[in-house]
Short mmCIF file of C-alpha atoms in Angstrom, two decimals:
data_model
loop_
_atom_site.label_atom_id
_atom_site.label_comp_id
_atom_site.label_asym_id
_atom_site.label_seq_id
_atom_site.Cartn_x
_atom_site.Cartn_y
_atom_site.Cartn_z
CA MET G 19 20.22 8.68 -4.06
CA LYS G 20 17.51 11.23 -4.66
CA ILE G 21 14.09 10.15 -3.36
CA SER G 22 10.69 11.83 -3.52
CA VAL G 23 7.89 10.79 -1.19
CA ILE G 24 4.50 11.48 -2.74
CA GLY G 25 1.65 12.33 -0.37
CA GLY G 26 0.92 13.57 3.13
CA GLY G 27 -0.56 10.57 4.95
CA HIS G 28 0.73 8.56 7.90
CA GLY G 29 2.93 6.30 5.78
CA CYS G 30 4.19 9.22 3.68
CA TYR G 31 5.55 11.09 6.70
CA ALA G 32 7.03 7.88 8.10
CA ALA G 33 8.76 7.16 4.78
CA ALA G 34 10.14 10.70 4.55
CA ILE G 35 11.54 10.44 8.07
CA GLU G 36 13.17 7.05 7.50
CA MET G 37 14.70 8.03 4.18
CA VAL G 38 16.22 11.24 5.63
CA GLU G 39 17.61 9.25 8.56
CA LYS G 40 19.19 6.81 6.09
CA GLY G 41 21.07 9.69 4.51
CA PHE G 42 19.21 10.10 1.21
CA ASP G 43 18.35 13.38 -0.50
CA VAL G 44 14.60 13.47 0.20
CA THR G 45 11.76 15.66 -1.03
CA LEU G 46 8.19 15.39 0.27
CA TRP G 47 5.39 16.41 -2.08
CA ARG G 48 1.90 17.25 -0.85
CA ARG G 49 -1.10 18.26 -2.90
CA ASP G 50 -2.45 20.32 0.02
CA GLY G 51 -0.50 23.57 -0.20
CA ASN G 52 -1.87 24.93 3.08
CA ALA G 53 -0.80 21.84 5.00
CA LEU G 54 2.61 21.99 3.35
CA GLN G 55 3.03 25.65 4.29
CA ALA G 56 2.03 24.92 7.89
CA LEU G 57 4.63 22.15 8.04
CA ARG G 58 7.25 24.45 6.54
CA GLN G 59 6.52 27.06 9.21
CA LEU G 60 6.82 24.49 11.99
CA GLY G 61 10.24 23.65 10.60
CA HIS G 62 10.56 20.03 11.67
CA LEU G 63 8.99 16.59 11.92
CA ASP G 64 9.11 14.76 15.26
CA VAL G 65 9.26 10.97 15.30
CA LYS G 66 8.78 8.48 18.12
CA ASP G 67 9.55 4.79 17.72
CA ALA G 68 11.26 1.97 19.59
CA GLN G 69 14.56 3.86 19.37
CA GLY G 70 13.14 6.87 21.18
CA GLU G 71 12.18 10.40 20.14
CA ARG G 72 14.03 12.66 17.74
CA ARG G 73 13.56 15.50 15.25
CA ILE G 74 13.95 15.81 11.48
CA GLN G 75 14.64 19.34 10.33
CA ILE G 76 12.91 20.77 7.28
CA GLY G 77 15.04 22.77 4.87
CA THR G 78 17.36 22.54 1.89
CA HIS G 79 20.52 21.15 3.47
CA LYS G 80 21.64 17.61 2.66
CA ASP G 81 20.49 16.14 5.98
CA GLN G 82 17.15 17.94 5.96
CA LEU G 83 13.75 17.19 4.42
CA SER G 84 12.81 19.34 1.43
CA LEU G 85 9.17 20.21 0.75
CA THR G 86 7.43 21.01 -2.51
CA ASP G 87 3.91 21.36 -3.88
CA SER G 88 5.20 20.92 -7.45
CA LEU G 89 4.70 17.36 -8.63
CA GLU G 90 6.87 18.11 -11.66
CA LYS G 91 9.78 19.16 -9.44
CA ALA G 92 9.34 16.18 -7.14
CA THR G 93 9.32 13.80 -10.11
CA GLN G 94 12.21 15.33 -12.04
CA GLN G 95 14.64 15.16 -9.14
CA ALA G 96 13.92 11.55 -8.06
CA GLU G 97 15.50 8.24 -8.89
CA LEU G 98 12.98 6.56 -6.58
CA LEU G 99 9.43 7.78 -5.99
CA ILE G 100 7.76 6.32 -2.90
CA VAL G 101 3.96 6.53 -3.07
CA PRO G 102 2.47 5.24 0.23
CA LEU G 103 -1.00 6.56 -0.61
CA PRO G 104 -4.41 4.83 -0.60
CA ALA G 105 -5.41 3.17 -3.85
CA THR G 106 -8.32 5.62 -3.98
CA SER G 107 -5.81 8.34 -4.95
CA HIS G 108 -4.20 6.38 -7.77
CA ASP G 109 -6.37 7.31 -10.76
CA THR G 110 -5.85 11.06 -10.44
CA LEU G 111 -2.20 10.79 -9.42
CA ALA G 112 -1.36 8.34 -12.21
CA ASP G 113 -2.74 10.75 -14.81
CA GLN G 114 -0.67 13.58 -13.31
CA LEU G 115 2.53 11.53 -13.09
CA GLY G 116 2.19 9.86 -16.48
CA PRO G 117 3.72 12.63 -18.62
CA LEU G 118 6.45 13.41 -16.05
CA LEU G 119 8.19 10.06 -15.57
CA ARG G 120 11.50 9.30 -17.28
CA ASP G 121 13.71 6.33 -18.12
CA ASP G 122 15.14 4.25 -15.26
CA GLN G 123 12.97 5.74 -12.54
CA VAL G 124 11.45 3.39 -9.98
CA VAL G 125 7.99 4.01 -8.51
CA PHE G 126 7.19 2.14 -5.29
CA LEU G 127 3.54 1.58 -4.33
CA PRO G 128 3.24 0.09 -0.84
CA PRO G 129 0.71 -1.51 -1.24
CA GLY G 130 -0.71 -1.16 -4.75
CA THR G 131 -3.95 -3.09 -5.48
CA PHE G 132 -2.49 -3.54 -8.99
CA GLY G 133 -1.73 0.16 -9.11
CA SER G 134 1.50 -0.84 -10.85
CA TYR G 135 -0.52 -1.55 -14.01
CA LEU G 136 -2.68 1.54 -13.54
CA PHE G 137 0.33 3.88 -13.37
CA HIS G 138 2.04 2.16 -16.31
CA ARG G 139 -1.12 2.46 -18.41
CA ALA G 140 -1.50 6.17 -17.56
CA MET G 141 2.11 6.78 -18.61
CA ARG G 142 1.53 5.07 -21.95
CA LYS G 143 -1.77 6.93 -22.49
CA ALA G 144 0.14 10.18 -21.99
CA GLY G 145 2.38 9.17 -24.90
CA ASN G 146 5.32 8.56 -22.58
CA ASP G 147 7.40 5.55 -23.73
CA SER G 148 9.89 5.72 -20.85
CA GLN G 149 11.15 2.53 -19.24
CA VAL G 150 9.87 2.96 -15.68
CA ALA G 151 9.59 0.17 -13.12
CA PHE G 152 6.44 0.20 -10.99
CA CYS G 153 6.79 -1.89 -7.83
CA GLU G 154 4.11 -2.95 -5.38
CA THR G 155 4.25 -4.83 -2.12
CA GLY G 156 1.90 -6.35 0.42
CA THR G 157 1.74 -3.61 3.04
CA LEU G 158 3.01 -0.23 4.13
CA PRO G 159 6.60 -0.47 5.38
CA TYR G 160 5.36 1.02 8.67
CA LEU G 161 2.60 0.80 11.23
CA ALA G 162 2.45 4.54 11.84
CA ARG G 163 0.10 7.28 12.96
CA LYS G 164 0.40 11.05 12.73
CA HIS G 165 -0.26 12.95 15.97
CA GLY G 166 -0.98 16.51 14.95
CA ALA G 167 0.66 18.42 12.13
CA ASN G 168 4.25 17.29 12.56
CA LYS G 169 4.55 14.33 14.92
CA VAL G 170 4.63 10.70 13.79
CA VAL G 171 4.59 7.59 15.96
CA ILE G 172 5.97 4.50 14.23
CA SER G 173 4.98 1.35 16.12
CA VAL G 174 6.56 -1.19 13.75
CA TYR G 175 8.87 -1.24 10.72
CA ALA G 176 8.41 -3.95 8.10
CA THR G 177 11.08 -6.64 8.09
CA ARG G 178 9.97 -8.42 4.89
CA LEU G 179 8.35 -6.75 1.88
CA PRO G 180 7.39 -9.23 -0.88
CA THR G 181 7.48 -7.00 -3.96
CA GLY G 182 6.50 -7.49 -7.59
CA VAL G 183 7.52 -5.29 -10.52
CA PHE G 184 5.49 -4.18 -13.54
CA PRO G 185 6.71 -4.84 -16.16
CA SER G 186 8.70 -7.69 -14.69
CA GLU G 187 11.46 -7.44 -17.32
CA LEU G 188 12.63 -4.35 -15.38
CA SER G 189 12.89 -6.24 -12.08
CA ALA G 190 16.70 -6.36 -11.88
CA HIS G 191 17.04 -2.60 -12.24
CA ALA G 192 14.08 -1.96 -9.94
CA PHE G 193 15.57 -3.94 -7.08
CA SER G 194 19.02 -2.42 -7.55
CA VAL G 195 17.38 0.92 -6.72
CA LEU G 196 14.62 -0.12 -4.32
CA ARG G 197 16.85 -2.19 -2.05
CA GLU G 198 19.05 0.82 -1.35
CA ALA G 199 16.05 2.34 0.41
CA TYR G 200 14.32 -0.85 1.57
CA PRO G 201 16.72 -3.78 2.06
CA SER G 202 13.69 -5.75 3.29
CA ALA G 203 12.19 -5.80 -0.23
CA GLU G 204 12.01 -9.40 -1.52
CA PRO G 205 11.57 -10.12 -5.24
CA ILE G 206 8.47 -12.05 -6.30
CA GLU G 207 7.19 -12.91 -9.76
CA ASP G 208 5.50 -9.76 -11.10
CA GLY G 209 3.11 -6.90 -10.40
CA LEU G 210 0.02 -9.13 -10.19
CA SER G 211 1.77 -11.36 -7.67
CA GLY G 212 2.57 -8.20 -5.69
CA ALA G 213 -1.07 -7.10 -5.85
CA LEU G 214 -2.19 -10.49 -4.51
CA MET G 215 0.10 -10.05 -1.49
CA ASN G 216 -1.90 -7.05 -0.29
CA ALA G 217 -2.85 -7.70 3.34
CA GLY G 218 -5.32 -4.83 3.72
CA PRO G 219 -8.23 -6.50 1.88
CA ILE G 220 -7.75 -9.60 4.03
CA ILE G 221 -7.39 -8.15 7.51
CA HIS G 222 -9.70 -5.12 7.42
CA PRO G 223 -13.02 -6.15 5.76
CA PRO G 224 -13.81 -8.93 8.28
CA LEU G 225 -12.80 -6.68 11.17
CA ILE G 226 -15.03 -3.77 10.19
CA MET G 227 -18.03 -5.81 9.05
CA MET G 228 -18.02 -8.15 12.05
CA ASN G 229 -17.45 -5.22 14.44
CA ALA G 230 -20.13 -3.03 12.85
CA GLY G 231 -22.22 -2.91 16.05
CA PRO G 232 -19.52 -1.60 18.41
CA LEU G 233 -18.07 0.64 15.71
CA GLU G 234 -21.41 2.41 15.37
CA HIS G 235 -22.20 2.34 19.10
CA PHE G 236 -18.97 3.51 20.73
CA ASP G 237 -17.12 6.77 20.12
CA ALA G 238 -13.94 4.76 19.47
CA TRP G 239 -13.26 1.06 19.08
CA ASP G 240 -10.06 -0.89 18.46
CA ILE G 241 -10.81 -3.51 15.82
CA HIS G 242 -7.34 -4.97 16.31
CA ASN G 243 -7.66 -5.39 20.10
CA GLU G 244 -11.15 -6.11 21.47
CA GLY G 245 -12.37 -6.46 17.89
CA THR G 246 -10.11 -9.40 17.07
CA GLN G 247 -11.87 -12.46 18.49
CA PRO G 248 -11.64 -16.16 17.51
CA SER G 249 -14.76 -16.16 15.33
CA ILE G 250 -13.50 -13.15 13.37
CA ARG G 251 -10.03 -14.65 13.04
CA SER G 252 -11.65 -17.77 11.58
CA VAL G 253 -13.26 -15.67 8.85
CA THR G 254 -10.00 -13.83 8.21
CA THR G 255 -8.18 -17.16 7.83
CA ALA G 256 -10.81 -18.47 5.41
CA LEU G 257 -10.59 -15.25 3.39
CA ASP G 258 -6.80 -15.45 3.30
CA ASN G 259 -7.00 -19.06 2.15
CA GLU G 260 -9.06 -17.85 -0.81
CA ARG G 261 -6.39 -15.29 -1.67
CA ILE G 262 -3.72 -17.99 -1.51
CA ALA G 263 -5.85 -20.33 -3.65
CA VAL G 264 -6.11 -17.62 -6.33
CA ARG G 265 -2.34 -17.16 -6.24
CA GLU G 266 -1.80 -20.91 -6.58
CA LYS G 267 -4.31 -21.12 -9.44
CA LEU G 268 -2.19 -18.58 -11.30
CA GLY G 269 0.98 -20.54 -10.65
CA TYR G 270 2.53 -18.20 -8.10
CA GLN G 271 4.90 -19.89 -5.68
CA PRO G 272 5.26 -19.79 -1.89
CA SER G 273 5.77 -18.03 0.32
CA HIS G 274 2.26 -16.61 0.10
CA PHE G 275 2.78 -14.76 3.40
CA PRO G 276 -0.34 -16.15 5.13
CA LEU G 277 -1.86 -13.61 7.48
CA ALA G 278 -1.93 -16.18 10.29
CA ASN G 279 1.81 -15.59 10.65
CA HIS G 280 1.10 -11.98 11.60
CA TYR G 281 -0.60 -13.21 14.76
CA ALA G 282 1.71 -16.14 15.52
CA ALA G 283 4.67 -15.93 17.89
CA GLU G 284 6.49 -18.73 16.06
CA GLY G 285 6.85 -20.04 12.52
CA GLU G 286 7.61 -18.11 9.35
CA GLU G 287 8.27 -14.43 9.87
CA TRP G 288 5.53 -12.21 8.42
CA MET G 289 5.93 -8.78 6.83
CA TYR G 290 6.13 -6.93 10.16
CA GLY G 291 8.18 -9.60 11.88
CA ARG G 292 7.13 -11.53 14.97
CA GLY G 293 5.04 -9.99 17.72
CA ALA G 294 3.86 -7.12 15.53
CA HIS G 295 0.18 -7.58 16.38
CA GLY G 296 0.93 -7.09 20.07
CA LYS G 297 2.91 -3.92 19.37
CA LEU G 298 0.02 -2.61 17.27
CA THR G 299 -2.57 -3.14 20.00
CA ASP G 300 -0.25 -1.91 22.77
CA SER G 301 0.24 1.41 20.99
CA GLY G 302 -3.42 2.39 21.33
CA ASP G 303 -3.16 4.29 18.03
CA TRP G 304 -5.79 2.11 16.37
CA ARG G 305 -8.54 2.90 18.88
CA GLU G 306 -10.45 5.14 16.54
CA ASN G 307 -13.76 6.25 15.15
CA ILE G 308 -14.35 4.28 11.94
CA ASP G 309 -17.24 5.46 9.80
CA LEU G 310 -18.36 2.46 7.76
CA HIS G 311 -19.39 4.68 4.86
CA SER G 312 -16.26 6.80 4.51
CA HIS G 313 -13.28 5.06 6.11
CA ARG G 314 -10.52 3.76 3.85
CA TYR G 315 -11.05 0.23 5.22
CA MET G 316 -14.36 0.31 3.35
CA LEU G 317 -13.53 2.56 0.39
CA GLU G 318 -10.06 1.14 -0.31
CA ASP G 319 -9.59 -2.30 1.25
CA THR G 320 -13.14 -3.53 0.67
CA ARG G 321 -14.44 -1.68 -2.38
CA MET G 322 -11.16 -1.79 -4.29
CA GLY G 323 -9.01 -4.52 -2.76
CA LEU G 324 -11.63 -7.17 -2.09
CA SER G 325 -13.22 -6.52 -5.48
CA PHE G 326 -9.85 -7.03 -7.11
CA ILE G 327 -9.35 -10.45 -5.48
CA VAL G 328 -12.87 -11.53 -6.46
CA SER G 329 -12.37 -10.39 -10.04
CA VAL G 330 -9.04 -12.21 -10.40
CA GLY G 331 -10.64 -15.33 -8.91
CA ARG G 332 -13.49 -15.15 -11.43
CA TRP G 333 -11.04 -14.64 -14.31
CA ALA G 334 -8.86 -17.55 -13.18
CA GLY G 335 -11.82 -19.85 -12.39
CA GLN G 336 -11.06 -19.95 -8.65
CA PRO G 337 -14.12 -19.43 -6.37
CA THR G 338 -13.88 -16.83 -3.58
CA PRO G 339 -17.17 -17.27 -1.65
CA VAL G 340 -16.04 -15.61 1.60
CA ALA G 341 -14.69 -12.58 -0.27
CA GLU G 342 -17.89 -12.32 -2.30
CA GLY G 343 -20.00 -12.65 0.84
CA LEU G 344 -18.13 -9.88 2.66
CA LEU G 345 -18.38 -7.70 -0.42
CA SER G 346 -22.14 -8.27 -0.56
CA ILE G 347 -22.51 -7.35 3.12
CA ALA G 348 -20.40 -4.23 2.59
CA SER G 349 -22.58 -3.26 -0.36
CA ALA G 350 -25.68 -3.67 1.81
CA ILE G 351 -24.16 -1.49 4.54
CA THR G 352 -23.20 1.30 2.16
CA GLY G 353 -26.19 0.97 -0.15
CA GLN G 354 -23.87 0.79 -3.17
CA ASP G 355 -22.63 -1.92 -5.51
CA LEU G 356 -19.01 -1.93 -4.38
CA TYR G 357 -17.91 -4.55 -6.91
CA ALA G 358 -19.17 -2.35 -9.75
CA GLN G 359 -17.15 0.54 -8.28
CA GLY G 360 -14.09 -1.56 -7.47
CA ARG G 361 -10.70 -1.99 -9.09
CA THR G 362 -11.52 -5.13 -11.02
CA LEU G 363 -10.06 -6.73 -14.12
CA GLU G 364 -13.29 -5.70 -15.85
CA MET G 365 -12.77 -2.07 -14.87
CA LEU G 366 -9.15 -2.24 -16.03
CA GLY G 367 -10.20 -3.81 -19.36
CA LEU G 368 -8.18 -6.96 -18.71
CA ASP G 369 -10.89 -9.56 -18.11
CA SER G 370 -10.89 -10.76 -21.72
CA LEU G 371 -7.17 -11.58 -21.75
CA SER G 372 -6.05 -15.18 -21.92
CA GLN G 373 -3.55 -16.33 -19.33
CA ALA G 374 -0.83 -16.24 -22.00
CA GLN G 375 -1.75 -12.66 -22.90
CA MET G 376 -1.75 -11.71 -19.22
CA ARG G 377 1.72 -13.21 -18.75
CA SER G 378 2.99 -11.20 -21.72
CA LEU G 379 1.47 -8.00 -20.34
CA LEU G 380 2.97 -8.61 -16.90
CA THR G 381 6.40 -9.24 -18.43
CA TYR G 382 6.66 -6.54 -21.10
CA GLY G 383 3.94 -4.02 -20.28
CA ILE G 384 1.75 -2.32 -22.86
CA GLN G 385 3.32 -2.64 -26.30
CA ALA G 386 2.86 -0.05 -29.04
#
């Protein structure tokens, strides 16, 4: 299978490495031509994970990673496009990809913040009527960090990826392709269900807001280690319960993948398996300098992800007071109305839909 990985972030490099190691024909696209050229000159990607250290060669042979700065080339050659990029990149990328996509391609957004709809809409606005399946899941398939230009440390691989497809009528084809690359992908109802599995807006906003003092005081602070204390976990649990209540209000079925299972040693396995939180903190890779005005935990998970949950709750008639409170605090910190800037149903033009109209959209997509 031919796969293109779109982007140059931590998860993008991890995905490219894993897909090459699985034997696929893989191309990595980066917008940053200088960074791509530097990587090409280095000639390899180094990876370190629980299996040890090894090297992925860059080149044009079957078992090597190809590089390109042409989005058209990356799109044309791919049966599966993996897009492990922040939701903040989606608007521009969706407009660029829209005219290029073709029938039977699968686009995987891990996670998506309802990016599945955004990419589908951009394709239709470009006059492209292709049947393309847009999939989104609850988290990146990896806990990974880049160390320099060409080294990646992967602390954890996802073991369960609850994934929804937009439009859902293409789910059977989507999973026939996606599961070749990610056998851990588990079908759920649709793209909105996939968006409401996103763990980032649940775990990160309480951690950054309730650790604001040490984050601004110390040069580096680990919100997942010292920053994860019982009082903060209580807020995270309450916030996650609101997410689950919104899902239930919309008729989505268990498992809702409660975040509490991420921390628990027993019970239902979460997306990263059991014991993942300990592996994350042991790695030391999340002891970092987090600027509360510019970090993706604020700009993506709070401004976009938390706003999305609040907006769906308002549309469905399900209160989300903890989410709204955190969003208000974040707006006070940044001095901006983050809900107004967020990825909301209002911003997407979907807030006036009835539930029946929403179900039709989720099933069939935008109809001519």
